[in-house]
Coordinates of C-alpha atoms and ligand atoms in Angstrom, one line a residue:
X1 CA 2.1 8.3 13.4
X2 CA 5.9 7.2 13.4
X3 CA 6.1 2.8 14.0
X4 CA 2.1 2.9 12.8
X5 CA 0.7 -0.7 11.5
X6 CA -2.5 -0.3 9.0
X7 CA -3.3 -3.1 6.5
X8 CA -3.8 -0.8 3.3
X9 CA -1.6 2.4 2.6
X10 CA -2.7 4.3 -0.4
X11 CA 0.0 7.1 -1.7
X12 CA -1.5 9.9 -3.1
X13 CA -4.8 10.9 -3.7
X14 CA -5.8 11.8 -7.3
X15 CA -7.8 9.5 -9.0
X16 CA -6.5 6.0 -8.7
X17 CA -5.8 6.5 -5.3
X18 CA -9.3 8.0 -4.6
X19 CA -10.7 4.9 -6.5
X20 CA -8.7 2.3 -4.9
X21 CA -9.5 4.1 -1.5
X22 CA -13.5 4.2 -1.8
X23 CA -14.3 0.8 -2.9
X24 CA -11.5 -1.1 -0.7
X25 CA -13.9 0.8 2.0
X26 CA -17.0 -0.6 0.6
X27 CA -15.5 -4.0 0.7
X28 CA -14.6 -3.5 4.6
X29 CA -10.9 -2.4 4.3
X30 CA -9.7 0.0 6.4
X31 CA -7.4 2.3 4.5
X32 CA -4.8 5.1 4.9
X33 CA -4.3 7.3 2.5
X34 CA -1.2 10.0 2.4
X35 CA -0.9 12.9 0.3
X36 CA 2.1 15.5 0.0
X37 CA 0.0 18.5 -1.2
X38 CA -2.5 20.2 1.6
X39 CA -5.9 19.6 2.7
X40 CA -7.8 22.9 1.0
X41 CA -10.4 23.6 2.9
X42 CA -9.2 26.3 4.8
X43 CA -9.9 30.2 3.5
X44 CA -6.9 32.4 3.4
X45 CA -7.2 35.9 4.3
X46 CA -9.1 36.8 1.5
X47 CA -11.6 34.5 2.7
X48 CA -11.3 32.1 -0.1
X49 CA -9.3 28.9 -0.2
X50 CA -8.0 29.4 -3.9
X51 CA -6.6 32.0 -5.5
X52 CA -7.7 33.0 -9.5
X53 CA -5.3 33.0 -12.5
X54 CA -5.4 37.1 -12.9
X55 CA -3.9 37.8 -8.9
X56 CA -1.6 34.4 -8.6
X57 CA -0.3 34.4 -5.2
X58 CA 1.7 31.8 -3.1
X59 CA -1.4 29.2 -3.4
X60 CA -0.9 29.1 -6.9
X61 CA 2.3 27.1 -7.0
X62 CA 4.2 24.5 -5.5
X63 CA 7.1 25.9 -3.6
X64 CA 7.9 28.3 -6.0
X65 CA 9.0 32.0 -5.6
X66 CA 7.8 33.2 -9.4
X67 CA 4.7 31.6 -10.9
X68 CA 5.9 29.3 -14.2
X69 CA 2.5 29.9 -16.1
X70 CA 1.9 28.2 -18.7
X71 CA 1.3 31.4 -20.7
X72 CA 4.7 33.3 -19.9
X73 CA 4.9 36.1 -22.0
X74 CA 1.7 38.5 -23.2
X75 CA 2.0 40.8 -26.5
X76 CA 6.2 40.8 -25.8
X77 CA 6.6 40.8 -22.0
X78 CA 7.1 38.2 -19.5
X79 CA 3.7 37.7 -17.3
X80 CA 5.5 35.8 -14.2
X81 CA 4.6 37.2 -11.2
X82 CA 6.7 37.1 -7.6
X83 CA 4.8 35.0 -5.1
X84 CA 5.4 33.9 -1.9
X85 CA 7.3 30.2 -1.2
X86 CA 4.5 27.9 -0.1
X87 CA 2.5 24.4 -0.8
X88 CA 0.8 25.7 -3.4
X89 CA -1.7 23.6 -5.3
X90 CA 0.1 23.2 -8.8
X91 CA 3.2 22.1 -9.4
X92 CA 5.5 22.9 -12.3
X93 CA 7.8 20.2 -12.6
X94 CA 11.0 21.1 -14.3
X95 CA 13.0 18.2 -16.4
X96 CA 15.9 18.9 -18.7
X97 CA 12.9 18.6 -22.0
X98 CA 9.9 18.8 -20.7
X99 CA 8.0 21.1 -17.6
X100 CA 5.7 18.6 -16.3
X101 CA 2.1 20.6 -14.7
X102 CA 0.2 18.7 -11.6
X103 CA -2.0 19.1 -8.6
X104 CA -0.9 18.6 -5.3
X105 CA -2.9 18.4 -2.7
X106 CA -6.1 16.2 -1.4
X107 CA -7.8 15.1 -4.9
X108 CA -4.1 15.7 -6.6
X109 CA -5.1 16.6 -10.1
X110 CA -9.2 17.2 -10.0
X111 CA -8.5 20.0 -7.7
X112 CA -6.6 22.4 -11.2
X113 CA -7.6 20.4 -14.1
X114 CA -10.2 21.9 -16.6
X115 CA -12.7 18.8 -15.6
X116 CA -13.1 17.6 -19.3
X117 CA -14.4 14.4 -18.7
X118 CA -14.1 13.0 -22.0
X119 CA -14.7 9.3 -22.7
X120 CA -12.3 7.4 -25.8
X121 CA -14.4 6.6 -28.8
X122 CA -14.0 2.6 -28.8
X123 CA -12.4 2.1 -32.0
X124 CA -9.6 3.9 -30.3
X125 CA -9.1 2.4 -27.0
X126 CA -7.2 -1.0 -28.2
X127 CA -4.4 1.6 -29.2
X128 CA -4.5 2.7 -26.0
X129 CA -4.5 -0.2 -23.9
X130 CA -4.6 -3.5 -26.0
X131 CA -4.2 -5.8 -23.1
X132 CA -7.9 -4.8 -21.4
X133 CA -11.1 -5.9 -22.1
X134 CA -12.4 -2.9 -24.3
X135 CA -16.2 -4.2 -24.1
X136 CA -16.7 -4.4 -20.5
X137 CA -14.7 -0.9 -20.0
X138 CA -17.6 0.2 -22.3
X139 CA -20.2 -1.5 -20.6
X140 CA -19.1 -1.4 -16.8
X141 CA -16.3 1.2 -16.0
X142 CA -16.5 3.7 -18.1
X143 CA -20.0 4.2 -17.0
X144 CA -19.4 3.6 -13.5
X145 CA -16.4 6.2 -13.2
X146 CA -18.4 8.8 -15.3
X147 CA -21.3 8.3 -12.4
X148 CA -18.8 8.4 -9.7
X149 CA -16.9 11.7 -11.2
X150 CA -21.0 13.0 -11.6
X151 CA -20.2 14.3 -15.1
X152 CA -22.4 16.1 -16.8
X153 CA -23.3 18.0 -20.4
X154 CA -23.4 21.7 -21.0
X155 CA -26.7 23.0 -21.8
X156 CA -26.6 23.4 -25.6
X157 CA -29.0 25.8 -25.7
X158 CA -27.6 28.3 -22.9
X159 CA -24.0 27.7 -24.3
X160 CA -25.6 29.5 -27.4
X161 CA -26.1 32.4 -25.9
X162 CA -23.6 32.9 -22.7
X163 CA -21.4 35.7 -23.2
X164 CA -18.6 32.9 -21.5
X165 CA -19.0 30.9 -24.5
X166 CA -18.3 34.0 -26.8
X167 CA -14.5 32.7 -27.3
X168 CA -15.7 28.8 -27.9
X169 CA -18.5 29.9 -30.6
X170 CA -15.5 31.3 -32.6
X171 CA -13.4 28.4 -32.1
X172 CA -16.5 26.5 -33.4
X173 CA -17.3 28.5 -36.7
X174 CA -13.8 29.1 -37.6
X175 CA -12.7 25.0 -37.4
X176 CA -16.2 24.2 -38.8
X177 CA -15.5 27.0 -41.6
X178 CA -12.7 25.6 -42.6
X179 CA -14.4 21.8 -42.8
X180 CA -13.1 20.4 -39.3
X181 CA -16.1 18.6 -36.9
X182 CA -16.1 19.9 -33.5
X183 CA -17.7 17.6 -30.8
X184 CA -19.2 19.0 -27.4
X185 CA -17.2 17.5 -24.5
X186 CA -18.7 16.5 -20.7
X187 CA -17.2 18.4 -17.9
X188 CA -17.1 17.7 -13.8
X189 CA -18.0 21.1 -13.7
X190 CA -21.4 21.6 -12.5
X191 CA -23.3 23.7 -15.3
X192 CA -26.2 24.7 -13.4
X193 CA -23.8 26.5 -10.9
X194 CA -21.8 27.9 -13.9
X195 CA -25.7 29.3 -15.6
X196 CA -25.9 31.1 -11.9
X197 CA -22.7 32.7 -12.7
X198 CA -23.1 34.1 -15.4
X199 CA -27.1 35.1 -14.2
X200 CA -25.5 37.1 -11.5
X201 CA -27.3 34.8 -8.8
X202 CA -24.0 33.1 -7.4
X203 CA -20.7 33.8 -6.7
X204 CA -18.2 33.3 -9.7
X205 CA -15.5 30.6 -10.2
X206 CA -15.3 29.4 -13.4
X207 CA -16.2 33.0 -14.8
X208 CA -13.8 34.4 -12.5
X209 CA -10.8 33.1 -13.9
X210 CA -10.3 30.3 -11.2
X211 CA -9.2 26.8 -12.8
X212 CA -5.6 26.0 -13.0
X213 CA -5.0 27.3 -9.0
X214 CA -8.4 25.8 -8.0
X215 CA -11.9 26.4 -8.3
X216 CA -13.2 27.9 -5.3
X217 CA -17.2 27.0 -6.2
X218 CA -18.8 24.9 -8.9
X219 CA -16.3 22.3 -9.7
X220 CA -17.1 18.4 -8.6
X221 CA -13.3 17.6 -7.9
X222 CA -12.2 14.5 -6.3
X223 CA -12.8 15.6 -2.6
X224 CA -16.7 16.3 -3.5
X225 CA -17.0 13.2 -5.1
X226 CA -15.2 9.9 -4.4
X227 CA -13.1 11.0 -1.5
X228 CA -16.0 12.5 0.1
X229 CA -18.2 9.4 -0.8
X230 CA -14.8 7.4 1.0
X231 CA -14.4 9.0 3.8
X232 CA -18.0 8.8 4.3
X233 CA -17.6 5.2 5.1
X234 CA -16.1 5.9 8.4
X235 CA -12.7 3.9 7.0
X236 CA -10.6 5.6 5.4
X237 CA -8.5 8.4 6.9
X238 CA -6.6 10.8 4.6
X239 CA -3.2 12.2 5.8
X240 CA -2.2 15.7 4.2
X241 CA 1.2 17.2 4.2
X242 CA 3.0 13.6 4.1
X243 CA 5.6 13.0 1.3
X244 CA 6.5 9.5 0.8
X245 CA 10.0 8.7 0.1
X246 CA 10.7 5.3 0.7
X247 CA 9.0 1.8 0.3
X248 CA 10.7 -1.4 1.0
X249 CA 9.8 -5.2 2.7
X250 CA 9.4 -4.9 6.1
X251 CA 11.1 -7.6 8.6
X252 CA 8.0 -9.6 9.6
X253 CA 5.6 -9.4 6.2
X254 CA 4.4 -6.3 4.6
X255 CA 6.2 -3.5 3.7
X256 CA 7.9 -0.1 5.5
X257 CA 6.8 3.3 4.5
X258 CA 9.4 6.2 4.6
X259 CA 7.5 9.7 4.6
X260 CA 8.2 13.2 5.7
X261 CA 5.8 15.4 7.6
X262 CA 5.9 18.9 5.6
X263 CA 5.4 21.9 6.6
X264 CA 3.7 25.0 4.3
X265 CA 7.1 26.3 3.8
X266 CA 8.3 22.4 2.3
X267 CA 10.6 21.7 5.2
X268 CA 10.4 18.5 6.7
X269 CA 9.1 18.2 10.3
X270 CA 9.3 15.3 11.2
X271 CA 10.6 11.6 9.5
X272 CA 8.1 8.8 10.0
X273 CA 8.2 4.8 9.5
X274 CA 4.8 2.7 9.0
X275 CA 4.5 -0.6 7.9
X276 CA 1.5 -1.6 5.9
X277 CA 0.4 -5.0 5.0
X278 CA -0.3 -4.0 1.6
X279 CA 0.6 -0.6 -0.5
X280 CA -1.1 1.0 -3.5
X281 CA 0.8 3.6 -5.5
X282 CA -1.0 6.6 -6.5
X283 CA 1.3 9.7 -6.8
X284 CA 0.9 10.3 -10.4
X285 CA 2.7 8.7 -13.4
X286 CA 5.8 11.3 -12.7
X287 CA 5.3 10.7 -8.7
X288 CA 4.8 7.0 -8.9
X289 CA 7.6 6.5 -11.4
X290 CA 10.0 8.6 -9.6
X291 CA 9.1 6.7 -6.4
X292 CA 9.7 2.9 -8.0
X293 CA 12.8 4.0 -10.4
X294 CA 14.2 4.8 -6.7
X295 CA 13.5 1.9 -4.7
X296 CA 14.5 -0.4 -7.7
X297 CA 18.2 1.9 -8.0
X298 CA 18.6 2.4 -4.3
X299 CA 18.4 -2.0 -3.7
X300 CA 14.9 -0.8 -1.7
X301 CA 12.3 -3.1 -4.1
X302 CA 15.7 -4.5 -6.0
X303 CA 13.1 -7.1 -8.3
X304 CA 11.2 -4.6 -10.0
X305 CA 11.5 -5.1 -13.4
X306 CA 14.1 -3.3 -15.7
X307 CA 10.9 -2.1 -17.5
X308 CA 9.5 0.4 -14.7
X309 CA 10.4 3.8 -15.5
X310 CA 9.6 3.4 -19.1
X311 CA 7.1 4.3 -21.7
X312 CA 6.3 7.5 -20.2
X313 CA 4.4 10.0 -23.0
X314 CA 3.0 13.5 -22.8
X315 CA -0.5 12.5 -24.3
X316 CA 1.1 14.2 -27.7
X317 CA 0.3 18.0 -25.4
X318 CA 1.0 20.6 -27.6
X319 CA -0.4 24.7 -27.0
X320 CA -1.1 27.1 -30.0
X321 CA -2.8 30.4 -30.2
X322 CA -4.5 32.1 -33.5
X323 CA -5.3 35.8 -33.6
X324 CA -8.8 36.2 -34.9
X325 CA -10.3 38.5 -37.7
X326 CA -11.4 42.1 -35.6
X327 CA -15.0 41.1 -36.5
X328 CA -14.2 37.6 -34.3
X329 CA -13.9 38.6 -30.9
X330 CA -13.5 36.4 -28.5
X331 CA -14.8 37.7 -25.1
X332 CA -13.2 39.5 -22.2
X333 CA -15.2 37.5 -19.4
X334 CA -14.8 33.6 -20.6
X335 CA -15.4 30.5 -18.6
X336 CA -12.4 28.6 -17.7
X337 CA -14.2 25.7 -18.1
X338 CA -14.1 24.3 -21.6
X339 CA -16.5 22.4 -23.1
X340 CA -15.5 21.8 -27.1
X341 CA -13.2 20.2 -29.0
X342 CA -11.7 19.7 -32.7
X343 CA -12.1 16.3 -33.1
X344 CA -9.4 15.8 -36.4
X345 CA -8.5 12.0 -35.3
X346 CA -9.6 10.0 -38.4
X347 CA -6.8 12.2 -40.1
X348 CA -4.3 9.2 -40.2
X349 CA -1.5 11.4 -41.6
X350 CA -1.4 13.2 -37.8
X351 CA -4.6 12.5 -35.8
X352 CA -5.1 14.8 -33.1
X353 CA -7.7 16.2 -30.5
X354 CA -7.8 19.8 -29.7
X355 CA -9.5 21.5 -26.8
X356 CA -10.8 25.2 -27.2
X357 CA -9.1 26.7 -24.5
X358 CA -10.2 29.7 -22.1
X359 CA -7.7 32.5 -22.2
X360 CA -9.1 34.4 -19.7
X361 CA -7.1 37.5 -19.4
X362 CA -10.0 40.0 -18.2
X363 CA -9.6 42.2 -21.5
X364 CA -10.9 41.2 -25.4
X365 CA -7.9 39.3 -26.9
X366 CA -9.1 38.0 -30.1
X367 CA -7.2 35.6 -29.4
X368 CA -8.4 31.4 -29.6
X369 CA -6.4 29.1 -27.7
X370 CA -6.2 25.4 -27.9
X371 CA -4.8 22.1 -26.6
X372 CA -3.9 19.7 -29.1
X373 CA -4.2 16.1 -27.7
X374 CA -1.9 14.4 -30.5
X375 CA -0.4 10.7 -32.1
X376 CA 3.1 11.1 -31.0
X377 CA 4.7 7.9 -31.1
X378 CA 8.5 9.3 -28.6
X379 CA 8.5 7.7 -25.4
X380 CA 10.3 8.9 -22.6
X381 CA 12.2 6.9 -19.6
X382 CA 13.0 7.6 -15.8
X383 CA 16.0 7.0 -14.3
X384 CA 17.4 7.6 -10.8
X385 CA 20.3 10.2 -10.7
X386 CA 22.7 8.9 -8.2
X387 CA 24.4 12.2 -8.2
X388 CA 22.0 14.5 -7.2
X389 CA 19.5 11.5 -5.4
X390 CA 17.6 12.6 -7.7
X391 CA 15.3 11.2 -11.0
X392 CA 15.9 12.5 -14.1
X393 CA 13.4 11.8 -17.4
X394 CA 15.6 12.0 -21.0
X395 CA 12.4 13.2 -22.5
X396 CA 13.7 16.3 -25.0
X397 CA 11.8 19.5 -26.2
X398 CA 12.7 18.3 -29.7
X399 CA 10.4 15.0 -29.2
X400 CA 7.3 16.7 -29.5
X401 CA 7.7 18.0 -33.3
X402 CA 5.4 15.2 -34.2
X403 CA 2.5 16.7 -32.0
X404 CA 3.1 20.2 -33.7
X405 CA 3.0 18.4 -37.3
X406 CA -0.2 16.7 -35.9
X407 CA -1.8 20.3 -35.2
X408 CA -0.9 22.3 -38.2
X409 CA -3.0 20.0 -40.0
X410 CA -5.7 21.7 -38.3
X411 CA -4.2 25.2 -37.5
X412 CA -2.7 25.7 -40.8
X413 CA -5.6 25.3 -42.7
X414 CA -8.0 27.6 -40.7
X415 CA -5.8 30.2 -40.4
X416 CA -5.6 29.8 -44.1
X417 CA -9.5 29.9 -44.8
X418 CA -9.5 32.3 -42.1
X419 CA -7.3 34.7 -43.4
X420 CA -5.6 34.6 -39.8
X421 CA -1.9 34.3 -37.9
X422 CA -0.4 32.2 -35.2
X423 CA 0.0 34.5 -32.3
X424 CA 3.8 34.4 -31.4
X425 CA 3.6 36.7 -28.0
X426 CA 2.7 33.7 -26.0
X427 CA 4.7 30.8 -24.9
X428 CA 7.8 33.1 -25.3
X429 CA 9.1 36.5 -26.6
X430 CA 9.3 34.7 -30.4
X431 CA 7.4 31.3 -30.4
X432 CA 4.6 30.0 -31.4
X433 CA 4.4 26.4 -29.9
X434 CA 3.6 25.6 -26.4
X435 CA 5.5 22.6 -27.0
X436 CA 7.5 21.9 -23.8
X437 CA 5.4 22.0 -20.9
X438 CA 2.7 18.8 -20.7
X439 CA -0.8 18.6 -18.3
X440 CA -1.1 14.8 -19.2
X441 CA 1.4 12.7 -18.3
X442 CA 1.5 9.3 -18.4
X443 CA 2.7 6.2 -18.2
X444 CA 6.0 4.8 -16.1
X445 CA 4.9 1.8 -15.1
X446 CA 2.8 0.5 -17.9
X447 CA 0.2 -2.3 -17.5
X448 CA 1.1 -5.5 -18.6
X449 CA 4.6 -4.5 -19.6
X450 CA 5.6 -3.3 -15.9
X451 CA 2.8 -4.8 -14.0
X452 CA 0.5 -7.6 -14.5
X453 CA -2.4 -7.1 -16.6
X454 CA -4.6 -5.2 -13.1
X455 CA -2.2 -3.3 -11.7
X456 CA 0.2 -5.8 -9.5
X457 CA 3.6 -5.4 -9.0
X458 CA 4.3 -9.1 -9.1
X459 CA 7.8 -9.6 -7.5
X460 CA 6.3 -8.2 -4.4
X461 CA 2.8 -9.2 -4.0
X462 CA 1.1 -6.5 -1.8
X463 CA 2.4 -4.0 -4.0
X464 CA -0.2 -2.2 -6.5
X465 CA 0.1 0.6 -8.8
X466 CA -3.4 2.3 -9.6
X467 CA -2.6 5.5 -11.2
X468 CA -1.9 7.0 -15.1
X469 CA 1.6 5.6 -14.7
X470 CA -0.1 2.3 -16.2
X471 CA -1.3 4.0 -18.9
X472 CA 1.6 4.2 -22.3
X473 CA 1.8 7.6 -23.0
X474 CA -1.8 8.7 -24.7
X475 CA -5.3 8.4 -24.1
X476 CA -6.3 10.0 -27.9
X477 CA -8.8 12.4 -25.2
X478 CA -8.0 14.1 -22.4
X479 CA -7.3 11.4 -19.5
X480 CA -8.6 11.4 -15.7
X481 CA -12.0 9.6 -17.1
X482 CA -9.4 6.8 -18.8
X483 CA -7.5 6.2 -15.6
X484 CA -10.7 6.3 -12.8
X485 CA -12.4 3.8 -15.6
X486 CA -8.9 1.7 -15.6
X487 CA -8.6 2.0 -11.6
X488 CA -12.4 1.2 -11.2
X489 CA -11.7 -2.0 -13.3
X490 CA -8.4 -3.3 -11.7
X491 CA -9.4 -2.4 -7.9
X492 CA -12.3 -4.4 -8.2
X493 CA -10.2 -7.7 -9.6
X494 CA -7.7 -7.0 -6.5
X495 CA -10.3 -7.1 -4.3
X496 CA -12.1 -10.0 -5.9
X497 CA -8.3 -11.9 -5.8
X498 CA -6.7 -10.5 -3.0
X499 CA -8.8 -10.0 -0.1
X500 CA -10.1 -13.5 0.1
Ligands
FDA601 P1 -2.8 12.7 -9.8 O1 -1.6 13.6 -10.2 O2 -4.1 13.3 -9.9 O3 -2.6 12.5 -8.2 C1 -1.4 12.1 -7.6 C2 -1.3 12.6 -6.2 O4 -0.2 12.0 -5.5 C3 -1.1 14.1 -6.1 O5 -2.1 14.7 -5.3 C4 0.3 14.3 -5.6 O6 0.5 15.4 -4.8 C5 0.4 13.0 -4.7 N1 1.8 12.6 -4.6 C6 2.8 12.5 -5.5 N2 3.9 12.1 -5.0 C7 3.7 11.8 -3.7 C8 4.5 11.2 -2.7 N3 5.8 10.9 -2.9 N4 4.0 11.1 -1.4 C9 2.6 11.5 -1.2 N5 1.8 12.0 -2.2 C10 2.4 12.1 -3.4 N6 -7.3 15.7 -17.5 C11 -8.6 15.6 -18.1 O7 -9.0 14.4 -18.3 N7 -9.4 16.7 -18.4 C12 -8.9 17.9 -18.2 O8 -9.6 18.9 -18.4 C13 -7.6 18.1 -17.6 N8 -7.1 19.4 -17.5 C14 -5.8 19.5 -16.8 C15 -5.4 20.8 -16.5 C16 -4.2 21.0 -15.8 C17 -3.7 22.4 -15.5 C18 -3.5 19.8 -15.3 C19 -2.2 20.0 -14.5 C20 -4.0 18.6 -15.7 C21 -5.1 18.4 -16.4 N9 -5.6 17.1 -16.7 C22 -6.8 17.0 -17.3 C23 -4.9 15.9 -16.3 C24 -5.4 15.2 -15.1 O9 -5.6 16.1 -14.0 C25 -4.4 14.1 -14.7 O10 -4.3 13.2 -15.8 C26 -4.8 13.3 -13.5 O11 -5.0 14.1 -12.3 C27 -3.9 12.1 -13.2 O12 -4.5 11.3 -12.2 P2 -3.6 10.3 -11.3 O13 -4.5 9.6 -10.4 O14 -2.7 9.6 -12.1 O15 -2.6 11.3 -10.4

């Protein structure tokens, strides 16, 4: 409520915020936590609380009155549908390069992602974050955030045989044909559910083209696991519908939270001031950055450093599509869930990572679709707008040629062996790359460059930032296990340090 004291806000709550939330509990902290997406729990008229990818409705997107899907055209024509304006649970954030995709809502990302859980090999990770301890994030938090995100491993033996994993047993013998190594990857997804699905005996999600707008059944996202497992402790009390726009000292210690009450159209309801003795930020690495480029520009949190707003990356997310030999089909029921990967790192001449992704469209496609997780070295920066109020990010569409070189290096060589195209009907009426819409963003507020070497915003002790904002820009795998392992490591530091 408006003129509320608390000691611990947390904004947002995807993983770091879910994280930071659940063990400040366990160590007796009474926490707070607002989100600007809604609470889904609540079944619409259909009687469920999601809706799937085929019949896109106004759930699907955030305040949007076309869906921006991330497949936009199919065999010539445009596949947007009208949809009604609402708070719907992924956002398609527009800048001038780059369309960023998120969750919004109570478990932010967890609630659309494909829940690959998929840990860094360890000869990787001092790219990735060269300041932190790589052995105990391989003895301690890894492990600890892969048991708190209850991961688990597809049945190799079922996977064989489901008629879901039609479309990933081609992705496997075509990249394996053509000498790549694919690599099974873990999933939050539970798989026992996902064998009733496909036996008939429970109600499909996964096999019923639900992922990107939610997963109505199956899927461990972050309210079933740490969130639940936080609010369990009787101390921590989530907020829905709350958009935080304003953080600055407060007269008297602490610091003052500006926020607007939404309602499912996006209007504000009502304007509300708190003051909280101490403030985590968790809104994402485009929410978070946006938020501290702001109070920094608007003389808000003036002594941030210049450095916050920059090193922001894509995780080198590029999309590609082959069209398979007629004897190669692919499947017209497929899980969304995905559970392999091309694993052509080790190439040093363009390393990447790429998922085999579901295209479920209901009909055989022949089609295989991937996610190339990518090397690409362009960085992007925030920067408040004081035109528009708003904050823009210089990132350009052009910037992620590198990522495409990366993936012809696999693509290109099994379509040769294959005797097979690039489908071009896609990610446009002519184009082959996906290359201007990202899932993984990160970085913003980078550890050790923007923070201190856990997360602290140091000009303003109190201040915390727990999120993939403090990761630069690539994980070399897909990310939410990287940043619950990172927030797992630096929450428990904080509290160690900061709650004497
Ligand atoms: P996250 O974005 O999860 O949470 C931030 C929360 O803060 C959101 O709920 C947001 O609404 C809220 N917020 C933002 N601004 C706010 C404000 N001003 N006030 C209040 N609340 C605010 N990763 C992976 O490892 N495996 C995968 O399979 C996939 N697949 C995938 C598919 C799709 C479609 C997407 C969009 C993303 C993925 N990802 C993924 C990426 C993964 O979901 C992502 O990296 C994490 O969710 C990021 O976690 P964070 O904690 O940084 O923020």
């Amino acid at each position: 409520n408006d003129g509320d004291t608390m000691p611990i806000l947390v904004i947002g709550t995807g993983y770091g915020g879910a994280v930071a939330a659940l063990r400040l509990a366990q160590a007796g902290q009474s926490v707070v936590m607002v989100e600007k997406g809604m609470s889904w729990t609540q079944p619409g008229s259909d009687g469920k609380v999601f809706c799937n990818m085929l019949n896109p409705d106004g759930r699907s997107f955030w305040l949007r009155t076309e869906t921006v899907q991330p497949i936009n055209h199919f065999m010539g024509a445009p596949y947007d549908k009208a949809i009604s304006n609402y708070t719907g649970v992924l956002d398609a954030e527009q800048f001038s390069g780059i369309r960023i995709y998120q969750g919004r809502g109570v478990g932010g990302g967890s609630l659309v992602n494909g829940g690959m859980a998929v840990t860094p090999k360890q000869e990787n990770f001092a790219s990735i974050l060269p300041s932190v301890d790589a052995a105990s994030m391989y003895s301690t938090y890894y492990p600890r955030a892969n048991a708190g995100l209850k991961v688990n491993n597809v049945d190799q033996t079922w996977w064989q045989s489901a008629d879901c994993y039609q479309f990933a047993r081609v992705g496997k013998k075509t990249a394996e044909a053509s000498g790549f190594s694919t690599t099974f990857v873990p999933n939050v997804y539970d798989f026992n559910y996902m064998k009733q699905e496909q036996a008939g005996t429970a109600t499909r999600s996964a096999l019923n083209a639900e992922v990107i707008y939610g997963n109505n059944y199956g899927k461990n996202s972050l309210d079933k696991t740490y969130l639940a497992a936080a609010s369990g402790t009787g101390k921590v009390t989530i907020v829905p519908q709350h958009n935080v726009t304003a953080v600055s000292p407060a007269n008297g210690g602490g610091f003052s939270v500006v926020m607007n009450q939404i309602d499912t159209s996006g209007n504000t309801v009502k304007t509300k001031t708190v003051t909280a003795q101490k403030v985590f930020f968790a809104a994402g690495s485009v929410g978070t950055s946006k938020l501290l480029v702001t109070q920094k520009a608007t003389g808000k949190l003036p002594n941030l450093p210049d450095s916050v707003g920059t090193g922001w990356g894509n995780n080198g997310n590029v999309m590609v599509a082959r069209q398979n030999q007629a004897w190669d089909a692919t499947g017209s029921l497929q899980s969304c869930i995905p559970t392999l990967g091309i694993d052509n790192w080790a190439d040093s001449g363009g390393p990447a990572f790429a998922e085999i992704s579901p295209f479920p469209a209901g009909i055989e496609t022949f089609a295989s679709l991937y996610l190339a997780i990518t090397k690409n070295p362009n960085r992007g920066t925030f920067s408040y707008n004081s035109g528009s109020g708003g904050v823009d990010l210089n990132w350009q569409t052009a910037w992620n040629q590198p990522s495409i070189d990366c993936a012809k290096r696999i693509f290109d060589p099994i379509n040769t062996k294959q005797a097979t195209i690039y489908r071009t009907d896609l990610f446009g009426e002519y184009k082959t790359w996906g290359d201007d819409f990202a899932y993984h963003p990160l970085g913003g507020c980078v550890i050790n460059v923007s923070t201190d070497n856990y997360g602290r915003l140091t000009p303003y002790p109190g201040l915390y930032v727990i999120d993939g904002s403090l990761i630069p820009g690539l994980t070399t795998v897909n990310p939410f296990v990287t940043i619950t392992a990172l927030a797992e490591r630096n929450i428990e530091n904080i509290i160690a340090n900061d709650f004497k």
